[in-house]
Short mmCIF file of C-alpha atoms in Angstrom, two decimals:
data_model
loop_
_atom_site.label_atom_id
_atom_site.label_comp_id
_atom_site.label_asym_id
_atom_site.label_seq_id
_atom_site.Cartn_x
_atom_site.Cartn_y
_atom_site.Cartn_z
CA UNK A 1 0.00 0.00 0.00
CA UNK A 2 1.49 3.38 -0.97
CA UNK A 3 2.38 5.56 1.97
CA UNK A 4 -0.01 8.33 0.90
CA UNK A 5 -2.91 5.93 1.47
CA UNK A 6 -1.82 5.54 5.08
CA UNK A 7 -2.15 9.27 5.44
CA UNK A 8 -5.50 9.78 3.72
CA UNK A 9 -7.28 6.76 5.16
CA UNK A 10 -7.67 8.69 8.41
CA UNK A 11 -9.95 11.27 6.79
CA UNK A 12 -12.55 9.09 5.22
CA UNK A 13 -12.03 5.38 4.77
CA UNK A 14 -10.87 4.73 8.32
CA UNK A 15 -11.86 7.97 10.00
CA UNK A 16 -11.37 7.18 13.69
CA UNK A 17 -14.60 8.80 14.84
CA UNK A 18 -17.07 8.41 11.98
CA UNK A 19 -15.88 5.04 10.70
CA UNK A 20 -14.04 3.20 13.46
CA UNK A 21 -16.21 4.76 16.20
CA UNK A 22 -13.15 5.28 18.41
CA UNK A 23 -12.52 8.27 20.65
CA UNK A 24 -16.19 9.11 20.94
CA UNK A 25 -15.92 10.39 24.50
CA UNK A 26 -13.81 13.48 23.70
CA UNK A 27 -15.78 13.97 20.48
CA UNK A 28 -18.98 14.26 22.48
CA UNK A 29 -17.52 16.21 25.36
CA UNK A 30 -15.36 18.93 23.85
CA UNK A 31 -17.09 19.56 20.53
CA UNK A 32 -19.19 22.38 21.97
CA UNK A 33 -16.91 24.96 20.39
CA UNK A 34 -14.52 24.93 17.47
CA UNK A 35 -11.67 26.26 19.61
CA UNK A 36 -11.99 23.38 22.05
CA UNK A 37 -12.25 20.88 19.21
CA UNK A 38 -9.11 22.09 17.45
CA UNK A 39 -7.22 22.29 20.77
CA UNK A 40 -8.20 18.76 21.71
CA UNK A 41 -7.47 17.56 18.17
CA UNK A 42 -4.00 19.09 18.20
CA UNK A 43 -3.21 17.64 21.63
CA UNK A 44 -4.41 14.18 20.64
CA UNK A 45 -2.54 14.36 17.32
CA UNK A 46 0.69 15.23 19.11
CA UNK A 47 0.29 12.33 21.52
CA UNK A 48 -0.70 9.94 18.72
CA UNK A 49 2.24 10.96 16.58
CA UNK A 50 4.81 10.62 19.36
CA UNK A 51 3.44 7.39 20.76
CA UNK A 52 3.20 5.84 17.28
CA UNK A 53 6.84 6.68 16.54
CA UNK A 54 8.16 5.43 19.89
CA UNK A 55 6.05 2.27 19.83
CA UNK A 56 7.24 1.53 16.32
CA UNK A 57 10.87 2.20 17.28
CA UNK A 58 10.84 -0.28 20.15
CA UNK A 59 8.41 -2.79 18.64
CA UNK A 60 11.07 -5.50 18.27
CA UNK A 61 12.25 -5.23 21.86
CA UNK A 62 8.86 -5.25 23.54
CA UNK A 63 7.84 -8.63 24.96
CA UNK A 64 4.35 -9.50 23.74
CA UNK A 65 3.05 -10.17 27.25
CA UNK A 66 3.65 -6.69 28.57
CA UNK A 67 3.15 -4.63 25.43
CA UNK A 68 -0.09 -3.01 26.64
CA UNK A 69 1.36 -1.68 29.93
CA UNK A 70 4.38 -0.38 28.03
CA UNK A 71 2.17 1.34 25.45
CA UNK A 72 0.12 2.91 28.22
CA UNK A 73 3.23 4.21 29.99
CA UNK A 74 4.46 5.75 26.73
CA UNK A 75 1.07 7.33 26.00
CA UNK A 76 0.65 8.58 29.57
CA UNK A 77 4.09 10.20 29.41
CA UNK A 78 3.23 12.19 26.31
CA UNK A 79 -0.18 13.12 27.70
CA UNK A 80 1.47 14.46 30.85
CA UNK A 81 3.88 16.47 28.70
CA UNK A 82 0.93 17.95 26.78
CA UNK A 83 -0.87 18.66 30.05
CA UNK A 84 2.12 20.49 31.57
CA UNK A 85 2.95 22.44 28.43
CA UNK A 86 -0.68 23.45 27.93
CA UNK A 87 -1.00 24.55 31.57
CA UNK A 88 2.10 26.70 31.18
CA UNK A 89 1.57 28.20 27.75
CA UNK A 90 -2.16 27.96 26.93
CA UNK A 91 -3.91 28.21 30.32
CA UNK A 92 -7.30 29.22 28.92
CA UNK A 93 -7.46 26.24 26.61
CA UNK A 94 -6.20 24.05 29.45
CA UNK A 95 -9.00 25.29 31.65
CA UNK A 96 -11.76 24.86 29.09
CA UNK A 97 -10.62 21.34 28.14
CA UNK A 98 -10.21 20.54 31.83
CA UNK A 99 -10.31 16.89 32.73
CA UNK A 100 -10.33 15.85 29.07
CA UNK A 101 -6.62 16.58 28.65
CA UNK A 102 -5.47 13.89 31.12
CA UNK A 103 -8.20 11.66 29.71
CA UNK A 104 -6.38 11.55 26.35
CA UNK A 105 -4.52 8.64 27.98
CA UNK A 106 -7.61 6.49 27.59
CA UNK A 107 -8.54 7.79 24.16
CA UNK A 108 -8.95 4.51 22.28
CA UNK A 109 -7.71 6.03 19.03
CA UNK A 110 -4.22 6.28 20.47
CA UNK A 111 -3.87 2.85 22.07
CA UNK A 112 -5.76 1.43 19.09
CA UNK A 113 -3.21 2.74 16.61
CA UNK A 114 -0.28 1.61 18.78
CA UNK A 115 -1.70 -1.89 18.98
CA UNK A 116 -3.11 -2.23 15.47
CA UNK A 117 -0.53 -0.33 13.49
CA UNK A 118 2.61 1.05 15.10
CA UNK A 119 3.47 -2.21 16.86
CA UNK A 120 3.67 -3.95 13.47
CA UNK A 121 4.89 -1.32 11.02
CA UNK A 122 8.00 0.72 10.29
CA UNK A 123 8.65 4.11 11.85
CA UNK A 124 7.94 6.05 8.65
CA UNK A 125 4.60 4.34 8.11
CA UNK A 126 3.68 4.71 11.78
CA UNK A 127 4.49 8.40 11.66
CA UNK A 128 2.27 8.93 8.61
CA UNK A 129 -0.46 6.77 10.15
CA UNK A 130 -0.37 8.82 13.37
CA UNK A 131 -0.45 12.10 11.46
CA UNK A 132 -3.33 11.01 9.21
CA UNK A 133 -5.36 9.55 12.05
CA UNK A 134 -4.70 12.57 14.23
CA UNK A 135 -5.79 15.01 11.56
CA UNK A 136 -8.78 12.79 10.76
CA UNK A 137 -9.73 12.87 14.44
CA UNK A 138 -9.34 16.66 14.52
CA UNK A 139 -11.41 16.92 11.35
CA UNK A 140 -14.22 14.83 12.86
CA UNK A 141 -14.19 16.83 16.10
CA UNK A 142 -14.19 20.11 14.20
CA UNK A 143 -17.03 19.02 11.92
CA UNK A 144 -19.22 18.25 14.92
CA UNK A 145 -18.08 21.42 16.68
CA UNK A 146 -18.83 23.73 13.74
CA UNK A 147 -22.43 22.54 13.62
CA UNK A 148 -22.87 22.73 17.39
CA UNK A 149 -21.22 26.09 17.94
CA UNK A 150 -22.85 27.73 14.92
CA UNK A 151 -26.38 26.60 15.71
CA UNK A 152 -26.00 26.27 19.47
CA UNK A 153 -24.48 29.64 20.26
CA UNK A 154 -24.54 31.48 16.93
CA UNK A 155 -20.77 31.82 16.95
CA UNK A 156 -17.78 30.37 15.22
CA UNK A 157 -14.34 30.32 16.90
CA UNK A 158 -15.90 32.56 19.55
CA UNK A 159 -16.99 35.26 17.09
CA UNK A 160 -20.68 35.99 16.58
CA UNK A 161 -21.57 34.90 13.05
CA UNK A 162 -25.32 34.65 12.95
CA UNK A 163 -27.30 37.88 12.84
CA UNK A 164 -29.06 39.27 15.86
CA UNK A 165 -32.37 37.78 14.72
CA UNK A 166 -30.96 34.29 15.13
CA UNK A 167 -32.25 32.37 18.12
CA UNK A 168 -29.53 29.89 19.24
CA UNK A 169 -30.64 26.30 19.69
CA UNK A 170 -29.38 25.81 23.22
CA UNK A 171 -29.91 22.05 22.98
CA UNK A 172 -27.03 21.76 20.54
CA UNK A 173 -24.31 22.91 22.92
CA UNK A 174 -25.73 20.68 25.64
CA UNK A 175 -24.84 16.96 25.74
CA UNK A 176 -27.89 15.77 23.74
CA UNK A 177 -26.77 18.02 20.90
CA UNK A 178 -23.45 16.20 20.80
CA UNK A 179 -25.15 12.83 20.40
CA UNK A 180 -27.57 14.13 17.75
CA UNK A 181 -24.87 15.82 15.68
CA UNK A 182 -22.44 12.92 15.92
CA UNK A 183 -25.20 10.46 15.01
CA UNK A 184 -26.15 12.46 11.95
CA UNK A 185 -22.52 12.63 10.81
CA UNK A 186 -22.03 8.88 11.23
CA UNK A 187 -25.25 8.38 9.27
CA UNK A 188 -24.00 10.69 6.53
CA UNK A 189 -20.73 8.78 6.25
CA UNK A 190 -22.54 5.44 6.07
CA UNK A 191 -24.95 6.77 3.47
CA UNK A 192 -22.05 8.02 1.33
CA UNK A 193 -20.44 4.59 1.67
CA UNK A 194 -23.59 2.76 0.65
CA UNK A 195 -24.04 4.99 -2.34
CA UNK A 196 -20.49 4.32 -3.46
CA UNK A 197 -20.70 0.55 -3.14
CA UNK A 198 -24.08 0.21 -4.85
CA UNK A 199 -23.19 2.57 -7.69
CA UNK B 1 10.13 -16.83 37.94
CA UNK B 2 12.98 -15.75 35.68
CA UNK B 3 10.50 -14.49 33.12
CA UNK B 4 8.63 -12.43 35.67
CA UNK B 5 11.85 -10.74 36.71
CA UNK B 6 12.74 -10.05 33.11
CA UNK B 7 9.34 -8.58 32.28
CA UNK B 8 9.32 -6.59 35.50
CA UNK B 9 12.79 -5.30 34.73
CA UNK B 10 11.77 -4.15 31.26
CA UNK B 11 8.70 -2.39 32.64
CA UNK B 12 10.82 -0.71 35.27
CA UNK B 13 13.25 0.49 32.63
CA UNK B 14 10.43 1.93 30.52
CA UNK B 15 8.84 3.73 33.47
CA UNK B 16 12.24 5.03 34.62
CA UNK B 17 12.89 6.57 31.20
CA UNK B 18 9.37 8.03 31.19
CA UNK B 19 9.88 9.46 34.65
CA UNK B 20 13.19 11.04 33.68
CA UNK B 21 11.65 12.59 30.57
CA UNK B 22 8.76 14.01 32.60
CA UNK B 23 11.00 15.52 35.22
CA UNK B 24 12.89 17.33 32.48
CA UNK B 25 9.67 18.71 31.03
CA UNK B 26 8.58 19.71 34.51
CA UNK B 27 11.72 21.78 35.01
CA UNK B 28 10.86 23.80 31.91
CA UNK B 29 7.13 24.21 32.51
CA UNK B 30 7.09 24.75 36.28
CA UNK B 31 8.05 28.44 36.30
CA UNK B 32 5.57 29.07 33.48
CA UNK B 33 2.75 27.35 35.34
CA UNK B 34 3.56 29.32 38.47
CA UNK B 35 3.51 32.54 36.49
CA UNK B 36 0.05 31.59 35.18
CA UNK B 37 -1.13 30.91 38.72
CA UNK B 38 0.07 34.36 39.75
CA UNK B 39 -1.88 35.88 36.87
CA UNK B 40 -4.99 33.98 37.96
CA UNK B 41 -4.63 35.42 41.47
CA UNK B 42 -4.11 38.88 40.01
CA UNK B 43 -7.25 38.60 37.87
CA UNK B 44 -9.22 37.25 40.83
CA UNK B 45 -8.13 40.22 42.91
CA UNK B 46 -9.36 42.63 40.27
CA UNK B 47 -12.70 40.81 40.20
CA UNK B 48 -12.97 40.72 43.99
CA UNK B 49 -12.10 44.40 44.46
CA UNK B 50 -13.74 46.09 41.48
CA UNK B 51 -13.55 49.53 43.12
CA UNK B 52 -9.84 49.33 43.83
CA UNK B 53 -7.07 50.43 41.55
CA UNK B 54 -5.59 47.15 40.27
CA UNK B 55 -2.03 48.34 40.80
CA UNK B 56 -2.69 49.35 44.37
CA UNK B 57 -3.72 45.97 45.71
CA UNK B 58 -1.15 44.65 48.11
CA UNK B 59 -0.80 41.52 50.17
CA UNK B 60 -0.64 41.60 53.94
CA UNK B 61 1.49 38.85 55.39
CA UNK B 62 2.27 37.65 58.84
CA UNK B 63 5.18 35.30 59.44
CA UNK B 64 5.41 34.79 55.68
CA UNK B 65 1.80 33.63 55.63
CA UNK B 66 -0.66 35.48 53.44
CA UNK B 67 -3.38 37.01 55.61
CA UNK B 68 -5.40 39.15 53.25
CA UNK B 69 -5.13 41.79 50.55
CA UNK B 70 -5.83 45.49 50.75
CA UNK B 71 -7.19 47.51 47.85
CA UNK B 72 -6.91 51.29 47.61
CA UNK B 73 -8.90 53.74 45.53
CA UNK B 74 -5.83 54.98 43.72
CA UNK B 75 -2.29 53.83 43.10
CA UNK B 76 -1.19 56.42 45.66
CA UNK B 77 -2.60 54.11 48.38
CA UNK B 78 -4.32 56.76 50.45
CA UNK B 79 -7.87 55.56 50.84
CA UNK B 80 -8.68 51.91 51.49
CA UNK B 81 -11.69 50.74 49.53
CA UNK B 82 -11.72 47.12 50.57
CA UNK B 83 -10.07 43.90 51.56
CA UNK B 84 -9.82 40.57 49.83
CA UNK B 85 -9.24 37.15 51.29
CA UNK B 86 -8.92 33.65 49.95
CA UNK B 87 -11.65 31.31 51.20
CA UNK B 88 -10.84 27.61 51.08
CA UNK B 89 -12.81 24.54 51.92
CA UNK B 90 -12.95 20.97 50.69
CA UNK B 91 -16.04 20.39 48.58
CA UNK B 92 -17.07 17.14 46.95
CA UNK B 93 -13.86 16.18 45.19
CA UNK B 94 -11.47 19.07 45.66
CA UNK B 95 -10.66 22.14 47.64
CA UNK B 96 -12.69 25.08 46.40
CA UNK B 97 -10.67 28.27 46.52
CA UNK B 98 -12.45 31.58 46.18
CA UNK B 99 -11.12 35.12 46.21
CA UNK B 100 -13.62 37.27 48.09
CA UNK B 101 -13.58 41.05 48.27
CA UNK B 102 -15.35 43.09 50.95
CA UNK B 103 -15.60 46.84 51.37
CA UNK B 104 -14.63 48.64 54.55
CA UNK B 105 -18.09 48.19 56.05
CA UNK B 106 -17.95 44.42 55.65
CA UNK B 107 -20.11 44.04 52.56
CA UNK B 108 -19.07 41.62 49.83
CA UNK B 109 -18.30 43.55 46.67
CA UNK B 110 -16.88 40.86 44.45
CA UNK B 111 -15.76 37.26 44.32
CA UNK B 112 -14.19 34.79 41.95
CA UNK B 113 -13.47 31.10 42.19
CA UNK B 114 -9.73 30.60 41.75
CA UNK B 115 -9.46 26.86 41.78
CA UNK B 116 -11.56 23.74 42.13
CA UNK B 117 -11.88 20.29 40.58
CA UNK B 118 -15.49 19.50 41.32
CA UNK B 119 -17.60 17.09 39.28
CA UNK B 120 -18.10 18.39 35.73
CA UNK B 121 -21.76 19.17 35.16
CA UNK B 122 -22.63 19.29 38.87
CA UNK B 123 -20.10 20.93 41.18
CA UNK B 124 -18.67 22.97 38.32
CA UNK B 125 -21.92 24.92 38.29
CA UNK B 126 -20.50 27.12 41.05
CA UNK B 127 -18.75 28.78 38.13
CA UNK B 128 -21.43 28.33 35.49
CA UNK B 129 -22.52 31.36 33.55
CA UNK B 130 -26.04 30.90 32.24
CA UNK B 131 -26.67 31.50 28.59
CA UNK B 132 -27.06 35.22 27.91
CA UNK B 133 -25.71 36.26 31.31
CA UNK B 134 -22.31 37.69 32.01
CA UNK B 135 -21.46 36.40 35.48
CA UNK B 136 -21.94 33.13 37.38
CA UNK B 137 -25.43 33.10 38.91
CA UNK B 138 -24.40 31.18 42.02
CA UNK B 139 -21.62 33.60 42.94
CA UNK B 140 -23.79 36.65 42.20
CA UNK B 141 -25.91 35.74 45.20
CA UNK B 142 -23.09 36.65 47.56
CA UNK B 143 -22.69 40.21 46.32
CA UNK B 144 -23.84 42.89 48.76
CA UNK B 145 -24.20 40.45 51.64
CA UNK B 146 -22.57 40.80 55.04
CA UNK B 147 -21.46 37.98 57.29
CA UNK B 148 -24.83 37.92 59.03
CA UNK B 149 -26.82 36.71 56.06
CA UNK B 150 -24.56 34.27 54.29
CA UNK B 151 -26.07 30.83 54.64
CA UNK B 152 -27.40 28.21 52.28
CA UNK B 153 -31.15 27.68 51.90
CA UNK B 154 -30.68 24.15 53.20
CA UNK B 155 -29.25 25.66 56.37
CA UNK B 156 -32.11 28.14 56.70
CA UNK B 157 -30.28 30.85 54.81
CA UNK B 158 -31.01 32.84 51.71
CA UNK B 159 -28.41 31.55 49.29
CA UNK B 160 -29.96 29.17 46.82
CA UNK B 161 -27.91 26.01 46.55
CA UNK B 162 -27.25 24.44 43.19
CA UNK B 163 -29.44 21.44 42.43
CA UNK B 164 -27.33 18.30 42.56
CA UNK B 165 -24.37 20.15 43.98
CA UNK B 166 -25.32 20.88 47.57
CA UNK B 167 -21.95 19.76 48.86
CA UNK B 168 -20.05 22.15 46.60
CA UNK B 169 -22.49 24.98 47.30
CA UNK B 170 -22.21 24.44 51.02
CA UNK B 171 -18.41 24.19 50.98
CA UNK B 172 -18.11 27.46 49.13
CA UNK B 173 -20.65 29.22 51.36
CA UNK B 174 -19.05 27.99 54.56
CA UNK B 175 -15.55 28.79 53.37
CA UNK B 176 -16.62 32.37 52.73
CA UNK B 177 -18.17 32.68 56.18
CA UNK B 178 -15.04 31.28 57.81
CA UNK B 179 -12.71 33.49 55.81
CA UNK B 180 -14.93 36.44 56.62
CA UNK B 181 -14.67 35.74 60.34
CA UNK B 182 -10.90 35.43 60.16
CA UNK B 183 -10.65 38.73 58.31
CA UNK B 184 -12.94 40.43 60.80
CA UNK B 185 -10.73 39.23 63.61
CA UNK B 186 -7.57 40.40 61.91
CA UNK B 187 -9.03 43.82 61.21
CA UNK B 188 -10.53 44.05 64.66
CA UNK B 189 -13.99 44.48 63.22
CA UNK B 190 -15.44 46.47 60.35
CA UNK B 191 -17.28 49.78 60.25
CA UNK B 192 -14.42 51.55 61.91
CA UNK B 193 -13.29 54.14 59.40
CA UNK B 194 -9.92 52.95 58.26
CA UNK B 195 -8.16 55.56 56.23
CA UNK B 196 -4.59 55.38 57.30
CA UNK B 197 -1.98 52.94 56.29
CA UNK B 198 -0.78 52.06 59.73
CA UNK B 199 -2.42 48.67 60.02
CA UNK B 200 -0.80 47.47 56.84
CA UNK B 201 2.47 46.43 58.30
#
């Protein structure tokens, strides 16, 4: 498989959120504004990229029996780094993402890629896989967030977009709005898939 | 047995490397995080003492322990407009820290939660700003109150507790009352006109 496929599969064919249904918890929780979504996406991408590279580098030396604890230690280390750096340099983002920054440790996208891909593939491929999956995850989060922020608070990236006559649909920035929007996106992706295979 | 030792050894090596890497990152980020904390305190002080000149607010310490802050009307520090103290009490899952500002007659003029890690969706409502409003509705209830009428509705007071977050509401309310009492003691009571600087040091 050409290496470019490994990159682009993360957007559509194997999009972690819409297709693999991984990492749904942060997608639901921090997609209430585009800023949060991009911040979370960037943090998760960084962790994914680093953990994929390290896991791939040491894949031959890791005993099979303890690979999961080792992967978790590696992931947790990078998450802590992100947490510390964010607290020091982007305190507002750190505050609005709150508990979901440390929770990147248990984001299944990251352990999933370490186990399913980086543990079996070369460093270059793992790097591209991490980058593609990370951007795909950010894309999914942002897609949900754009809909929710625009309709739920009439803003985009914190700026008022909709005119003053627009009545925000409060439901959309509340948790049910996350489920509704995500469900509709997953449906859209499946529908596109069906159309492609039957055509 | 030999295998267990080998696996344990490898795990230990991995965690040791991770720990070393983290301590290096910590060295770099620690001063930055502390600087951010200082800024948070600074912003909380401005919120707690809205009538004071932000540059005039100074800390009063005793034996290197922070006692309270004093805010003056101008940077020249002639007329005291109020005091601020940090109220702390353990809530449901964390210590709730609030900066509270009172004027010279003992009336709360501003407050801001500095730090807490309460349950998202429940305890975090102590800081929640309702849609279309500009300040947190729970904290707004404290404004203009004196020590005599700060109590939660569940304790026969007037402050409406947050549904599903009684513990956090109560912790914050009680911490403010306790901090208030401490401040009153330190100042030897309110209502005395305090215009000079002598009690500062």
